Amino acid sequence: MDYLPAFLDIADQLCLVVGGGTVAQRKAELLLQAGGKVTVVSPEISPELEEWGRSGRFAIRRKRFTADDVCDFTLVVSATNDTAVNTEVAAAARQHRIPVNVVDSSELSTFIFPSIIDRSPIIAAVSSGGASPVLARLLRSHIESTVPAAYGRLAQLAERFRTRVQHELETITQRRRFWEKTLQGAVAELVFAGHKQEAEAKMESMLRAEAAGRTTTGEVYLVGAGPGDPDLLTFRALRLMQRADTVVYDRLVSPEVLALVRRDAEKIYAGKARNEHAIPQEKINHLLARLARSGKRVVRLKGGDPFIFGRGGEEIETLLEQGVPFQIVPGITAASGCASYAGIPLTHRDYAQSCLFVTGHLKDGSIDLNWKQLTMPNQTLVIYMGLLGLEQLCRQLILHGSSPDLPAALIEQGTTPKQRVITGTLSTLPKRVETEAVRAPTLIIVGNVVQLRDRLAWFETNR
Ligand code: SAH
């Protein structure tokens, strides 16, 4: 280990920044954020720093640095573009045994600044020891993207309960289990969703239950898994998948997405093909409630977005009736995913001012749509579950006034490496699709925007 990571308390401590440009300003701001009292020394000062000096945020000494400037300071940062000055600052600070950082020079520094992920009071710091600052920054953004913005608030909540937990739970094991449960489970998710009071109440009831040796009700997360490409998951979806005790998933959830579920989570498959549900809907609704009541964190993983042709509403009704807490995580719906990956904008100033999502398949197997509405000009029509009825759909649209030459596309297994797009018109598409061995899921897009694909297709061509 080349450096000792440590966190300095510089609240109300005098800190010196040598330099008057933007780099000096950034360092001064950072020191200020940590509560330091900052003095900036430089013969030239940027207008912005000057302004801040006037507002009293920093003390500014407009002069050339001299060695005795470092006296009285707890910390020194040199951020000038003059190597001679930087060397002088470093020497003076070392002589007085004051920790010094010279920006971009680990040789002259006695400490270095890491890349910071700030979720105060939680702070993570990453350093490459000067070997590759870009790599450290990349790792930082990786952590940034996986640690929820409200992590700090979770830490504050935990702090408020700390003493009580220590008093009410006897053993270390009990306490650890309690914290693991609350900080990764329902309490954490409530904090991340901005429900502070509910989070506090949940923590309270979990503490009481734990102290009495009871199990508490878990929670159901109705999560949209997106159209297939695992990169299209939301951060929230991924986090919940990695924390789940049980995952109940649909046929539409791609194997790549499923592979991201916590390895030892119980995985229950809940959907077969169209019309042939592996588990009937009613049973799924009750299964979710039962699992949650036994204390499990249940992720109900659905293709696309749970509230778009996903029966999300029905599943929640049952949870509501049984008083099981739940959260809903939106996903990228097939229309958005397929349109983007096929290079077909759903709206366009020249071609479509509105966009309609419809299902080509009803509960009883028939197609009963508002054809008048569907054939309106200047709109895009997106048809989910339309493969089987494709021929009939196109025929009805033409019968109700759409041009037989209206462009249409069928996107097969959109956003996945197997994506295929078949284009044509209302009159030609059904035949074209018939000659190809098309595999579900498929989405149909009808409208003039489909022409744009000729120029905007990018996904298949990039592979
Ligand atoms: N809740 C889902 C839709 C469920 S209905 C969502 O928001 O996307 C199932 C239909 O979605 C399929 O019949 C198909 O029309 C469409 N679909 C879902 N994923 C798809 C994909 N990767 N490619 C093409 N169509 C898809």
mmCIF file of C-alpha atoms in Angstrom, residues 87-394:
data_model
loop_
_atom_site.group_PDB
_atom_site.id
_atom_site.type_symbol
_atom_site.label_atom_id
_atom_site.label_comp_id
_atom_site.label_asym_id
_atom_site.label_seq_id
_atom_site.Cartn_x
_atom_site.Cartn_y
_atom_site.Cartn_z
ATOM 1 C CA THR A 87 8.476 23.348 -5.248
ATOM 2 C CA GLU A 88 8.917 26.258 -2.892
ATOM 3 C CA VAL A 89 5.514 25.667 -1.285
ATOM 4 C CA ALA A 90 6.210 21.965 -0.869
ATOM 5 C CA ALA A 91 9.613 22.636 0.731
ATOM 6 C CA ALA A 92 8.218 25.220 3.150
ATOM 7 C CA ALA A 93 5.348 22.969 4.226
ATOM 8 C CA ARG A 94 7.603 19.962 4.694
ATOM 9 C CA GLN A 95 9.958 22.018 6.781
ATOM 10 C CA HIS A 96 7.096 22.810 9.168
ATOM 11 C CA ARG A 97 5.746 19.261 8.921
ATOM 12 C CA ILE A 98 2.479 20.505 7.475
ATOM 13 C CA PRO A 99 0.747 18.068 5.119
ATOM 14 C CA VAL A 100 0.995 19.428 1.578
ATOM 15 C CA ASN A 101 -0.563 18.549 -1.720
ATOM 16 C CA VAL A 102 0.842 19.837 -4.972
ATOM 17 C CA VAL A 103 -1.733 19.358 -7.678
ATOM 18 C CA ASP A 104 -0.588 16.827 -10.287
ATOM 19 C CA SER A 105 2.711 16.135 -8.535
ATOM 20 C CA SER A 106 2.753 13.177 -6.208
ATOM 21 C CA GLU A 107 6.550 13.575 -5.785
ATOM 22 C CA LEU A 108 6.167 17.003 -4.222
ATOM 23 C CA SER A 109 3.107 16.053 -2.172
ATOM 24 C CA THR A 110 2.901 14.442 1.241
ATOM 25 C CA PHE A 111 -0.764 13.644 0.670
ATOM 26 C CA ILE A 112 -2.943 13.270 -2.418
ATOM 27 C CA PHE A 113 -6.607 13.966 -3.046
ATOM 28 C CA PRO A 114 -8.690 10.948 -3.997
ATOM 29 C CA SER A 115 -11.721 10.922 -6.298
ATOM 30 C CA ILE A 116 -14.687 11.330 -4.015
ATOM 31 C CA ILE A 117 -18.177 9.866 -3.911
ATOM 32 C CA ASP A 118 -20.005 12.157 -1.539
ATOM 33 C CA ARG A 119 -23.133 10.832 0.124
ATOM 34 C CA SER A 120 -22.398 12.590 3.369
ATOM 35 C CA PRO A 121 -22.063 11.336 6.014
ATOM 36 C CA ILE A 122 -21.032 8.388 3.834
ATOM 37 C CA ILE A 123 -17.952 9.224 1.812
ATOM 38 C CA ALA A 124 -16.063 6.878 -0.466
ATOM 39 C CA ALA A 125 -12.680 7.835 -1.802
ATOM 40 C CA VAL A 126 -10.824 6.226 -4.689
ATOM 41 C CA SER A 127 -7.196 6.685 -5.546
ATOM 42 C CA SER A 128 -4.782 5.180 -8.012
ATOM 43 C CA GLY A 129 -1.864 6.664 -6.095
ATOM 44 C CA GLY A 130 -1.174 8.858 -9.115
ATOM 45 C CA ALA A 131 -0.738 5.844 -11.433
ATOM 46 C CA SER A 132 -3.881 6.535 -13.449
ATOM 47 C CA PRO A 133 -6.202 9.294 -12.289
ATOM 48 C CA VAL A 134 -8.575 8.511 -15.180
ATOM 49 C CA LEU A 135 -8.922 4.927 -14.004
ATOM 50 C CA ALA A 136 -9.686 6.150 -10.496
ATOM 51 C CA ARG A 137 -12.307 8.491 -11.923
ATOM 52 C CA LEU A 138 -13.857 5.652 -13.920
ATOM 53 C CA LEU A 139 -14.095 3.542 -10.792
ATOM 54 C CA ARG A 140 -15.602 6.514 -9.040
ATOM 55 C CA SER A 141 -18.338 6.895 -11.644
ATOM 56 C CA HIS A 142 -18.950 3.168 -11.426
ATOM 57 C CA ILE A 143 -19.568 3.536 -7.691
ATOM 58 C CA GLU A 144 -21.551 6.753 -8.241
ATOM 59 C CA SER A 145 -23.935 4.889 -10.489
ATOM 60 C CA THR A 146 -24.569 2.043 -8.081
ATOM 61 C CA VAL A 147 -24.836 3.955 -4.811
ATOM 62 C CA PRO A 148 -28.232 5.660 -4.564
ATOM 63 C CA ALA A 149 -28.182 9.432 -4.158
ATOM 64 C CA ALA A 150 -29.996 9.160 -0.836
ATOM 65 C CA TYR A 151 -27.401 6.885 0.765
ATOM 66 C CA GLY A 152 -26.414 9.661 3.127
ATOM 67 C CA ARG A 153 -29.984 10.001 4.365
ATOM 68 C CA LEU A 154 -30.017 6.292 5.095
ATOM 69 C CA ALA A 155 -26.893 6.696 7.197
ATOM 70 C CA GLN A 156 -28.530 9.559 9.091
ATOM 71 C CA LEU A 157 -31.566 7.420 9.821
ATOM 72 C CA ALA A 158 -29.343 4.596 11.050
ATOM 73 C CA GLU A 159 -27.520 7.034 13.294
ATOM 74 C CA ARG A 160 -30.770 8.122 14.924
ATOM 75 C CA PHE A 161 -31.560 4.496 15.819
ATOM 76 C CA ARG A 162 -28.096 3.415 16.802
ATOM 77 C CA THR A 163 -28.272 3.800 20.552
ATOM 78 C CA ARG A 164 -31.712 2.247 20.764
ATOM 79 C CA VAL A 165 -30.665 -0.748 18.704
ATOM 80 C CA GLN A 166 -27.711 -1.211 21.012
ATOM 81 C CA HIS A 167 -30.016 -1.204 24.036
ATOM 82 C CA GLU A 168 -32.857 -3.261 22.667
ATOM 83 C CA LEU A 169 -31.026 -5.986 20.788
ATOM 84 C CA GLU A 170 -28.808 -8.009 23.038
ATOM 85 C CA THR A 171 -26.313 -9.830 20.871
ATOM 86 C CA ILE A 172 -23.984 -8.563 18.196
ATOM 87 C CA THR A 173 -25.418 -11.141 15.786
ATOM 88 C CA GLN A 174 -28.910 -9.860 16.387
ATOM 89 C CA ARG A 175 -27.809 -6.300 15.815
ATOM 90 C CA ARG A 176 -25.892 -7.157 12.673
ATOM 91 C CA ARG A 177 -28.873 -9.051 11.262
ATOM 92 C CA PHE A 178 -31.152 -6.153 12.054
ATOM 93 C CA TRP A 179 -28.893 -3.644 10.292
ATOM 94 C CA GLU A 180 -28.418 -5.884 7.279
ATOM 95 C CA LYS A 181 -32.138 -6.309 6.988
ATOM 96 C CA THR A 182 -33.042 -2.662 7.343
ATOM 97 C CA LEU A 183 -30.165 -1.079 5.437
ATOM 98 C CA GLN A 184 -30.635 -3.310 2.398
ATOM 99 C CA GLY A 185 -34.333 -3.915 2.538
ATOM 100 C CA ALA A 186 -37.640 -2.162 2.844
ATOM 101 C CA VAL A 187 -36.371 0.635 5.091
ATOM 102 C CA ALA A 188 -33.582 1.513 2.682
ATOM 103 C CA GLU A 189 -35.903 1.446 -0.293
ATOM 104 C CA LEU A 190 -38.343 3.765 1.472
ATOM 105 C CA VAL A 191 -35.525 6.224 2.156
ATOM 106 C CA PHE A 192 -34.359 6.048 -1.468
ATOM 107 C CA ALA A 193 -37.916 6.706 -2.624
ATOM 108 C CA GLY A 194 -38.010 9.817 -0.426
ATOM 109 C CA HIS A 195 -40.501 8.470 2.138
ATOM 110 C CA LYS A 196 -38.716 9.511 5.283
ATOM 111 C CA GLN A 197 -41.529 9.089 7.772
ATOM 112 C CA GLU A 198 -42.600 5.714 6.466
ATOM 113 C CA ALA A 199 -38.977 4.586 6.597
ATOM 114 C CA GLU A 200 -38.732 5.652 10.198
ATOM 115 C CA ALA A 201 -41.986 3.883 11.084
ATOM 116 C CA LYS A 202 -40.818 0.719 9.324
ATOM 117 C CA MET A 203 -37.493 0.805 11.166
ATOM 118 C CA GLU A 204 -39.401 1.192 14.399
ATOM 119 C CA SER A 205 -41.691 -1.770 13.749
ATOM 120 C CA MET A 206 -38.809 -3.932 12.563
ATOM 121 C CA LEU A 207 -36.878 -3.121 15.694
ATOM 122 C CA ARG A 208 -39.832 -4.063 17.860
ATOM 123 C CA ALA A 209 -40.361 -7.286 15.923
ATOM 124 C CA GLU A 210 -36.680 -8.198 16.097
ATOM 125 C CA ALA A 211 -36.570 -7.539 19.835
ATOM 126 C CA ALA A 212 -39.618 -9.770 20.293
ATOM 127 C CA GLY A 213 -38.179 -12.433 17.976
ATOM 128 C CA ARG A 214 -40.970 -12.075 15.388
ATOM 129 C CA THR A 215 -40.615 -11.902 11.594
ATOM 130 C CA THR A 216 -41.922 -8.841 9.814
ATOM 131 C CA THR A 217 -43.721 -8.665 6.517
ATOM 132 C CA GLY A 218 -41.415 -8.338 3.545
ATOM 133 C CA GLU A 219 -42.166 -6.269 0.520
ATOM 134 C CA VAL A 220 -42.958 -6.744 -3.137
ATOM 135 C CA TYR A 221 -41.120 -4.790 -5.801
ATOM 136 C CA LEU A 222 -42.860 -4.743 -9.127
ATOM 137 C CA VAL A 223 -39.899 -4.172 -11.390
ATOM 138 C CA GLY A 224 -39.779 -3.373 -15.085
ATOM 139 C CA ALA A 225 -36.930 -5.362 -16.618
ATOM 140 C CA GLY A 226 -36.892 -3.470 -19.918
ATOM 141 C CA PRO A 227 -37.117 -5.021 -23.372
ATOM 142 C CA GLY A 228 -34.116 -7.362 -23.227
ATOM 143 C CA ASP A 229 -30.753 -5.601 -23.272
ATOM 144 C CA PRO A 230 -29.580 -5.747 -19.630
ATOM 145 C CA ASP A 231 -27.917 -2.338 -20.047
ATOM 146 C CA LEU A 232 -31.391 -0.856 -20.249
ATOM 147 C CA LEU A 233 -32.249 -1.764 -16.665
ATOM 148 C CA THR A 234 -32.600 1.127 -14.238
ATOM 149 C CA PHE A 235 -30.161 1.400 -11.341
ATOM 150 C CA ARG A 236 -33.050 0.790 -9.009
ATOM 151 C CA ALA A 237 -34.120 -2.364 -10.818
ATOM 152 C CA LEU A 238 -30.612 -3.756 -10.683
ATOM 153 C CA ARG A 239 -30.188 -2.955 -7.016
ATOM 154 C CA LEU A 240 -33.453 -4.646 -6.073
ATOM 155 C CA MET A 241 -32.639 -7.678 -8.190
ATOM 156 C CA GLN A 242 -29.367 -8.027 -6.346
ATOM 157 C CA ARG A 243 -31.051 -7.826 -2.962
ATOM 158 C CA ALA A 244 -34.047 -10.052 -3.595
ATOM 159 C CA ASP A 245 -34.838 -13.183 -1.611
ATOM 160 C CA THR A 246 -37.247 -14.384 -4.276
ATOM 161 C CA VAL A 247 -37.706 -13.374 -7.896
ATOM 162 C CA VAL A 248 -40.903 -14.195 -9.743
ATOM 163 C CA TYR A 249 -40.241 -13.614 -13.432
ATOM 164 C CA ASP A 250 -42.004 -13.658 -16.758
ATOM 165 C CA ARG A 251 -41.272 -15.248 -20.087
ATOM 166 C CA LEU A 252 -40.313 -11.869 -21.504
ATOM 167 C CA VAL A 253 -37.459 -11.333 -19.079
ATOM 168 C CA SER A 254 -34.298 -12.044 -21.055
ATOM 169 C CA PRO A 255 -31.764 -14.601 -19.785
ATOM 170 C CA GLU A 256 -29.124 -11.836 -19.703
ATOM 171 C CA VAL A 257 -31.286 -9.805 -17.347
ATOM 172 C CA LEU A 258 -32.083 -12.833 -15.221
ATOM 173 C CA ALA A 259 -28.380 -13.547 -14.872
ATOM 174 C CA LEU A 260 -28.080 -10.321 -12.888
ATOM 175 C CA VAL A 261 -30.400 -11.529 -10.131
ATOM 176 C CA ARG A 262 -28.675 -12.350 -6.847
ATOM 177 C CA ARG A 263 -27.292 -15.803 -7.277
ATOM 178 C CA ASP A 264 -28.855 -17.479 -4.266
ATOM 179 C CA ALA A 265 -32.253 -15.857 -4.687
ATOM 180 C CA GLU A 266 -35.092 -18.305 -5.236
ATOM 181 C CA LYS A 267 -36.277 -17.921 -8.847
ATOM 182 C CA ILE A 268 -39.855 -18.739 -9.759
ATOM 183 C CA TYR A 269 -40.914 -18.819 -13.379
ATOM 184 C CA ALA A 270 -44.409 -17.467 -13.789
ATOM 185 C CA GLY A 271 -45.169 -17.257 -17.457
ATOM 186 C CA LYS A 272 -45.222 -19.545 -20.440
ATOM 187 C CA ALA A 273 -46.391 -18.575 -23.863
ATOM 188 C CA ARG A 274 -49.402 -16.494 -24.816
ATOM 189 C CA ASN A 275 -52.580 -17.943 -23.347
ATOM 190 C CA GLU A 276 -50.781 -20.738 -21.558
ATOM 191 C CA HIS A 277 -49.654 -19.259 -18.288
ATOM 192 C CA ALA A 278 -47.391 -21.525 -16.282
ATOM 193 C CA ILE A 279 -49.087 -20.105 -13.204
ATOM 194 C CA PRO A 280 -52.525 -18.517 -13.648
ATOM 195 C CA GLN A 281 -52.601 -14.781 -12.996
ATOM 196 C CA GLU A 282 -54.780 -15.137 -9.911
ATOM 197 C CA LYS A 283 -52.277 -17.562 -8.394
ATOM 198 C CA ILE A 284 -49.350 -15.235 -9.138
ATOM 199 C CA ASN A 285 -51.130 -12.413 -7.324
ATOM 200 C CA HIS A 286 -51.583 -14.557 -4.228
ATOM 201 C CA LEU A 287 -48.121 -16.092 -4.439
ATOM 202 C CA LEU A 288 -46.551 -12.620 -4.285
ATOM 203 C CA ALA A 289 -48.598 -11.703 -1.231
ATOM 204 C CA ARG A 290 -47.813 -14.991 0.521
ATOM 205 C CA LEU A 291 -44.078 -14.753 -0.087
ATOM 206 C CA ALA A 292 -43.959 -11.186 1.220
ATOM 207 C CA ARG A 293 -45.967 -12.063 4.302
ATOM 208 C CA SER A 294 -43.445 -14.726 5.180
ATOM 209 C CA GLY A 295 -40.852 -11.943 5.407
ATOM 210 C CA LYS A 296 -39.330 -12.250 1.951
ATOM 211 C CA ARG A 297 -38.114 -9.438 -0.267
ATOM 212 C CA VAL A 298 -39.887 -10.338 -3.459
ATOM 213 C CA VAL A 299 -38.995 -8.948 -6.852
ATOM 214 C CA ARG A 300 -41.734 -9.400 -9.398
ATOM 215 C CA LEU A 301 -39.760 -9.008 -12.612
ATOM 216 C CA LYS A 302 -41.703 -8.125 -15.733
ATOM 217 C CA GLY A 303 -40.627 -7.462 -19.286
ATOM 218 C CA GLY A 304 -40.604 -3.820 -20.358
ATOM 219 C CA ASP A 305 -42.611 -1.573 -18.079
ATOM 220 C CA PRO A 306 -44.949 -3.201 -15.544
ATOM 221 C CA PHE A 307 -47.704 -0.676 -16.231
ATOM 222 C CA ILE A 308 -47.786 -1.082 -19.986
ATOM 223 C CA PHE A 309 -49.659 -4.217 -21.010
ATOM 224 C CA GLY A 310 -48.047 -5.861 -18.020
ATOM 225 C CA ARG A 311 -50.943 -6.560 -15.664
ATOM 226 C CA GLY A 312 -49.014 -4.670 -13.023
ATOM 227 C CA GLY A 313 -52.235 -3.111 -11.826
ATOM 228 C CA GLU A 314 -53.905 -6.468 -11.156
ATOM 229 C CA GLU A 315 -51.009 -7.777 -9.112
ATOM 230 C CA ILE A 316 -50.954 -4.682 -6.974
ATOM 231 C CA GLU A 317 -54.678 -4.843 -6.278
ATOM 232 C CA THR A 318 -54.175 -8.127 -4.455
ATOM 233 C CA LEU A 319 -51.235 -6.761 -2.476
ATOM 234 C CA LEU A 320 -53.303 -3.746 -1.505
ATOM 235 C CA GLU A 321 -56.185 -5.912 -0.375
ATOM 236 C CA GLN A 322 -53.861 -7.956 1.811
ATOM 237 C CA GLY A 323 -51.951 -4.986 3.200
ATOM 238 C CA VAL A 324 -48.610 -6.046 1.729
ATOM 239 C CA PRO A 325 -46.231 -3.132 1.140
ATOM 240 C CA PHE A 326 -45.031 -2.696 -2.428
ATOM 241 C CA GLN A 327 -43.077 -0.434 -4.727
ATOM 242 C CA ILE A 328 -43.161 -0.055 -8.480
ATOM 243 C CA VAL A 329 -40.076 0.426 -10.591
ATOM 244 C CA PRO A 330 -40.720 1.571 -14.149
ATOM 245 C CA GLY A 331 -38.857 -0.017 -17.012
ATOM 246 C CA ILE A 332 -38.176 0.858 -20.606
ATOM 247 C CA THR A 333 -41.184 -0.353 -22.485
ATOM 248 C CA ALA A 334 -40.814 -2.364 -25.695
ATOM 249 C CA ALA A 335 -42.028 0.582 -27.790
ATOM 250 C CA SER A 336 -39.215 2.854 -26.582
ATOM 251 C CA GLY A 337 -36.551 0.175 -26.623
ATOM 252 C CA CYS A 338 -37.430 -1.287 -30.015
ATOM 253 C CA ALA A 339 -37.957 2.105 -31.635
ATOM 254 C CA SER A 340 -34.565 3.375 -30.517
ATOM 255 C CA TYR A 341 -32.697 0.210 -31.417
ATOM 256 C CA ALA A 342 -34.441 0.060 -34.807
ATOM 257 C CA GLY A 343 -33.735 3.717 -35.637
ATOM 258 C CA ILE A 344 -37.432 4.622 -35.815
ATOM 259 C CA PRO A 345 -38.308 7.759 -33.822
ATOM 260 C CA LEU A 346 -41.826 7.411 -32.452
ATOM 261 C CA THR A 347 -42.574 11.074 -33.009
ATOM 262 C CA HIS A 348 -41.076 13.457 -35.540
ATOM 263 C CA ARG A 349 -41.975 17.033 -36.384
ATOM 264 C CA ASP A 350 -42.550 16.161 -40.043
ATOM 265 C CA TYR A 351 -44.323 12.818 -39.671
ATOM 266 C CA ALA A 352 -46.009 12.173 -36.356
ATOM 267 C CA GLN A 353 -47.235 14.441 -33.612
ATOM 268 C CA SER A 354 -48.635 11.670 -31.480
ATOM 269 C CA CYS A 355 -48.074 8.035 -30.761
ATOM 270 C CA LEU A 356 -50.518 5.337 -29.769
ATOM 271 C CA PHE A 357 -49.701 2.105 -27.937
ATOM 272 C CA VAL A 358 -52.265 -0.634 -28.525
ATOM 273 C CA THR A 359 -52.485 -4.353 -27.971
ATOM 274 C CA GLY A 360 -53.278 -6.563 -30.907
ATOM 275 C CA HIS A 361 -54.546 -9.314 -28.680
ATOM 276 C CA LEU A 362 -57.481 -9.241 -26.314
ATOM 277 C CA LYS A 363 -58.312 -11.503 -23.381
ATOM 278 C CA ASP A 364 -60.796 -13.511 -25.491
ATOM 279 C CA GLY A 365 -58.394 -13.753 -28.460
ATOM 280 C CA SER A 366 -60.262 -11.269 -30.661
ATOM 281 C CA ILE A 367 -59.086 -7.921 -32.003
ATOM 282 C CA ASP A 368 -61.452 -5.134 -31.137
ATOM 283 C CA LEU A 369 -59.859 -1.756 -31.619
ATOM 284 C CA ASN A 370 -60.989 1.773 -32.239
ATOM 285 C CA TRP A 371 -60.103 1.735 -35.939
ATOM 286 C CA LYS A 372 -61.149 5.319 -36.507
ATOM 287 C CA GLN A 373 -58.657 6.483 -33.926
ATOM 288 C CA LEU A 374 -55.966 4.136 -35.224
ATOM 289 C CA THR A 375 -56.183 5.418 -38.770
ATOM 290 C CA MET A 376 -55.812 9.110 -37.918
ATOM 291 C CA PRO A 377 -53.047 10.784 -39.949
ATOM 292 C CA ASN A 378 -49.739 12.084 -38.550
ATOM 293 C CA GLN A 379 -49.454 9.580 -35.786
ATOM 294 C CA THR A 380 -47.413 6.513 -35.016
ATOM 295 C CA LEU A 381 -49.099 3.305 -34.040
ATOM 296 C CA VAL A 382 -47.258 0.798 -31.890
ATOM 297 C CA ILE A 383 -48.853 -2.610 -31.642
ATOM 298 C CA TYR A 384 -47.883 -4.945 -28.826
ATOM 299 C CA MET A 385 -48.735 -8.639 -29.116
ATOM 300 C CA GLY A 386 -49.677 -8.176 -32.738
ATOM 301 C CA LEU A 387 -47.811 -10.959 -34.554
ATOM 302 C CA LEU A 388 -50.653 -13.428 -34.718
ATOM 303 C CA GLY A 389 -53.175 -10.850 -35.843
ATOM 304 C CA LEU A 390 -50.784 -8.978 -38.147
ATOM 305 C CA GLU A 391 -52.559 -9.807 -41.368
ATOM 306 C CA GLN A 392 -55.961 -8.885 -39.934
ATOM 307 C CA LEU A 393 -54.612 -5.713 -38.317
ATOM 308 C CA CYS A 394 -53.148 -4.432 -41.575
#
